GROMACS .gro file of C-alpha atoms in nm:
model
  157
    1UNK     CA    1   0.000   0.000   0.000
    2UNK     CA    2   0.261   0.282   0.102
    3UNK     CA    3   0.608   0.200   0.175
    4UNK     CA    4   0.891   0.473   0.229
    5UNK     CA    5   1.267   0.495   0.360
    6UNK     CA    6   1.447   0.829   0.426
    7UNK     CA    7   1.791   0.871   0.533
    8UNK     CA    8   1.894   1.059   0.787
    9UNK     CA    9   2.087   1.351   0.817
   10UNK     CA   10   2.501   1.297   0.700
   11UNK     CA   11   2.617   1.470   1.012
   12UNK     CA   12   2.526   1.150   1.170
   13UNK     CA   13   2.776   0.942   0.955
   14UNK     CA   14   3.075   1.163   1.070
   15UNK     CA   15   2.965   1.156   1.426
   16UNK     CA   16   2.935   0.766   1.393
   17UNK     CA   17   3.249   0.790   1.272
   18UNK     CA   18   3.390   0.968   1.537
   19UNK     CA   19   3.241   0.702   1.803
   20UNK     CA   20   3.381   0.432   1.634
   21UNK     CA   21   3.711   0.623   1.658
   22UNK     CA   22   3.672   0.697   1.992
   23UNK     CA   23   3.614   0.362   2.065
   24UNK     CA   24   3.912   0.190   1.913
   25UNK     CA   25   4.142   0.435   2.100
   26UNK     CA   26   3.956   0.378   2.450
   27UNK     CA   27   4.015  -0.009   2.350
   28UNK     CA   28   4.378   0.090   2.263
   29UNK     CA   29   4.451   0.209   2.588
   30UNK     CA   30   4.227   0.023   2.844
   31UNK     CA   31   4.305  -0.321   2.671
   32UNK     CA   32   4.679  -0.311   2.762
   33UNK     CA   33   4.639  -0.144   3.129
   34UNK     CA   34   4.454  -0.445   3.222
   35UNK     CA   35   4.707  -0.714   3.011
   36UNK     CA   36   4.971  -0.555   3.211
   37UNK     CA   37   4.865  -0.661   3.502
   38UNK     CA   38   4.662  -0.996   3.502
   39UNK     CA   39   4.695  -1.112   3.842
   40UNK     CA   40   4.557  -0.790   3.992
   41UNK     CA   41   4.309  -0.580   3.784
   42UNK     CA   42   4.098  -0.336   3.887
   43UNK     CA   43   3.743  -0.502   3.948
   44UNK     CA   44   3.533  -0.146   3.805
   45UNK     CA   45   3.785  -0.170   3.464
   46UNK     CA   46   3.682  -0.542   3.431
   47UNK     CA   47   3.305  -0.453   3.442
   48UNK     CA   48   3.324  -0.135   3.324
   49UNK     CA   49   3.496  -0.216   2.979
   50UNK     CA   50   3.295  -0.464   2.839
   51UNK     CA   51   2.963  -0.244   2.909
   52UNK     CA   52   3.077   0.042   2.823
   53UNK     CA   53   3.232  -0.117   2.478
   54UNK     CA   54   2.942  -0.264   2.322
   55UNK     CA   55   2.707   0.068   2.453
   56UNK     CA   56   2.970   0.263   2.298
   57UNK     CA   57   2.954   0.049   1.955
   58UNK     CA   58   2.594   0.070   1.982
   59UNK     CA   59   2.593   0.399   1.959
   60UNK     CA   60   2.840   0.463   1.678
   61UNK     CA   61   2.644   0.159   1.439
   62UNK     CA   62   2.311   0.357   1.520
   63UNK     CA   63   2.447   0.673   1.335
   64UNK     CA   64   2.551   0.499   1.047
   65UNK     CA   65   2.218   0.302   1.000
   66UNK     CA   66   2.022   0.639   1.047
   67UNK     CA   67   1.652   0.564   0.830
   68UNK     CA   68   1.309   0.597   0.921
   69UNK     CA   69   1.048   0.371   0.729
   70UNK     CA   70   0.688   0.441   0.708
   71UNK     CA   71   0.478   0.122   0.560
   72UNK     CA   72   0.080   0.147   0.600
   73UNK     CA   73  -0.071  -0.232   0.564
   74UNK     CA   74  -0.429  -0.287   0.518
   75UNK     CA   75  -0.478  -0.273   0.925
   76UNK     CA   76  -0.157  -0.072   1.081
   77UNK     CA   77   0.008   0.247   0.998
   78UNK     CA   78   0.400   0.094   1.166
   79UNK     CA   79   0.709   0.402   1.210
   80UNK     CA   80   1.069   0.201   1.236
   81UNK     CA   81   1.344   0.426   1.363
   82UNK     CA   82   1.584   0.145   1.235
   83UNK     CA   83   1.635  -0.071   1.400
   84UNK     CA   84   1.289   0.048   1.667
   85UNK     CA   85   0.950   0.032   1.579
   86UNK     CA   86   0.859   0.320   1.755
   87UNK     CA   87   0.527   0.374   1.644
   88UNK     CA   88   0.232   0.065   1.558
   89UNK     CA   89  -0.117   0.226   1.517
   90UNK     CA   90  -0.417   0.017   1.396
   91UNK     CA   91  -0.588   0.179   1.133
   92UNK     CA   92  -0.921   0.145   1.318
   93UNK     CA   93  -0.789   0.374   1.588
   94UNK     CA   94  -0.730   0.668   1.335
   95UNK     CA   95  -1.015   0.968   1.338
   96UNK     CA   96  -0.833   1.212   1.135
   97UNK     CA   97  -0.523   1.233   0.871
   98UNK     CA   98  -0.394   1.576   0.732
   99UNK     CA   99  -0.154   1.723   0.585
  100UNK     CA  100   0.114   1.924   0.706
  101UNK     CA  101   0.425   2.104   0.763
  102UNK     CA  102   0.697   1.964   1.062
  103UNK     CA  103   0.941   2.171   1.227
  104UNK     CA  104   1.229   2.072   1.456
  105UNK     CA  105   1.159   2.352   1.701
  106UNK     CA  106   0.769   2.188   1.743
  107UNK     CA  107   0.898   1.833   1.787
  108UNK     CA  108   1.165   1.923   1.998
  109UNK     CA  109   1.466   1.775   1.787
  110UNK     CA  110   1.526   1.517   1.504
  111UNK     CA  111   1.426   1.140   1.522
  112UNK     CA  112   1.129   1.012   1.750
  113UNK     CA  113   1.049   1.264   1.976
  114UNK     CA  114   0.726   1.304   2.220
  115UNK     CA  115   0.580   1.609   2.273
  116UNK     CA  116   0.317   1.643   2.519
  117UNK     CA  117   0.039   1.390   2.359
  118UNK     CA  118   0.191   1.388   2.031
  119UNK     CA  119   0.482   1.206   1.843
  120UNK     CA  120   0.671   1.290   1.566
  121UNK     CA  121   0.934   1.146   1.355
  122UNK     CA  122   1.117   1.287   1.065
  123UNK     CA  123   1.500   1.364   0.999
  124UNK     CA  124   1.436   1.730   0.873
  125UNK     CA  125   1.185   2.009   0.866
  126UNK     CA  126   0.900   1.968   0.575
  127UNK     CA  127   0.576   1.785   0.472
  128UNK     CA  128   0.439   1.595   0.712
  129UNK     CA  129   0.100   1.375   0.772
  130UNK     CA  130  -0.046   1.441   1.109
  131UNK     CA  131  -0.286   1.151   1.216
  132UNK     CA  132  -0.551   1.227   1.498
  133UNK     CA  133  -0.604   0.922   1.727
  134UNK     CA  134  -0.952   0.843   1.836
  135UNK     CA  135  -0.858   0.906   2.205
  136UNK     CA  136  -0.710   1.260   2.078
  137UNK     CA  137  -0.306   1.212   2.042
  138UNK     CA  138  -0.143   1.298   1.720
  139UNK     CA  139   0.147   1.070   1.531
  140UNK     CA  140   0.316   1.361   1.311
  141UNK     CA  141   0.541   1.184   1.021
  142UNK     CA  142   0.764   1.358   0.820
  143UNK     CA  143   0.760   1.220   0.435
  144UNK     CA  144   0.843   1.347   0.090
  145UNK     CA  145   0.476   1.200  -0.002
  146UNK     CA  146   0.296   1.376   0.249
  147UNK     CA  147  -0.072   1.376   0.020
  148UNK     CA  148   0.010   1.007  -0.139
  149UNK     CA  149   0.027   0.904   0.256
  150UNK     CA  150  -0.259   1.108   0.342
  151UNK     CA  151  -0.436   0.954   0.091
  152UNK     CA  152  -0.369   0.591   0.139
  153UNK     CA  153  -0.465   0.589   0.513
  154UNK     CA  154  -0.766   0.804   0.456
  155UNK     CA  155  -0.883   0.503   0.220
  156UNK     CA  156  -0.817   0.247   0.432
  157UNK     CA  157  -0.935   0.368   0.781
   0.00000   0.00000   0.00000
């Protein structure tokens, strides 16, 4: 029925980048302290490492996968912040769908962000469907095919 991908933003690439960096030289450094001394490490640098490590690498792989994707089935409108689903809402449970314009400044930032009873989730500023919940809470997402969207759940709610 509707199926998009958009990329986010390349500033996210380099600052992936960057984590990944920073991450090999934390390794670089941490990974010999405790080799150095095998019969007595430090207990926190034992723990500490590995967590941190594969939060760290978490991070930096997040910024270079960076997409949203918007599919509407014949029941659910579903919002992946890749890898996330951050957003599942059953057709029947949609009372309105508009068209409109999203801003960073009303969502609060880029990516899935809540906002009082609303949600929104786009990379950039720009066309945007709005969908009004039949308990009153808005879903704004940011697409490139804001009246193609508009019109496909409109048909099939």
């Amino acid at each position: 029925m509707f199926h998009e991908t958009s990329v986010g933003p390349r500033w996210m690439v380099y600052l992936g980048a960057a984590v990944l960096a920073f991450l090999a030289a934390i390794t670089a450094i941490a990974v010999p302290a405790i080799v150095a001394k095998p019969d007595a490490p430090n207990p926190w640098i034992v723990w500490l490492l590995p967590v941190a490590f594969l939060l760290i690498l978490a991070a930096g792989v997040l910024f270079f996968i960076r997409r949203i994707t918007l599919t509407v089935s014949d029941t659910h409108i579903t919002a992946h912040l890749v890898p996330f689903r951050v957003m599942h809402i059953p057709l029947t449970e949609v009372r309105q769908v508009e068209t409109t314009t999203a801003t960073i400044g009303d969502a609060g930032g880029l990516g899935w962000r809540l906002a009082g009873s609303a949600q929104f989730l786009l990379w950039s500023p720009g066309p945007a469907v709005c969908v009004t919940l039949t308990d009153g809470r808005t879903r704004v997402l940011r697409t490139d095919h804001a009246p193609e969207l508009t019109r496909v759940i409109t048909h099939s709610s």
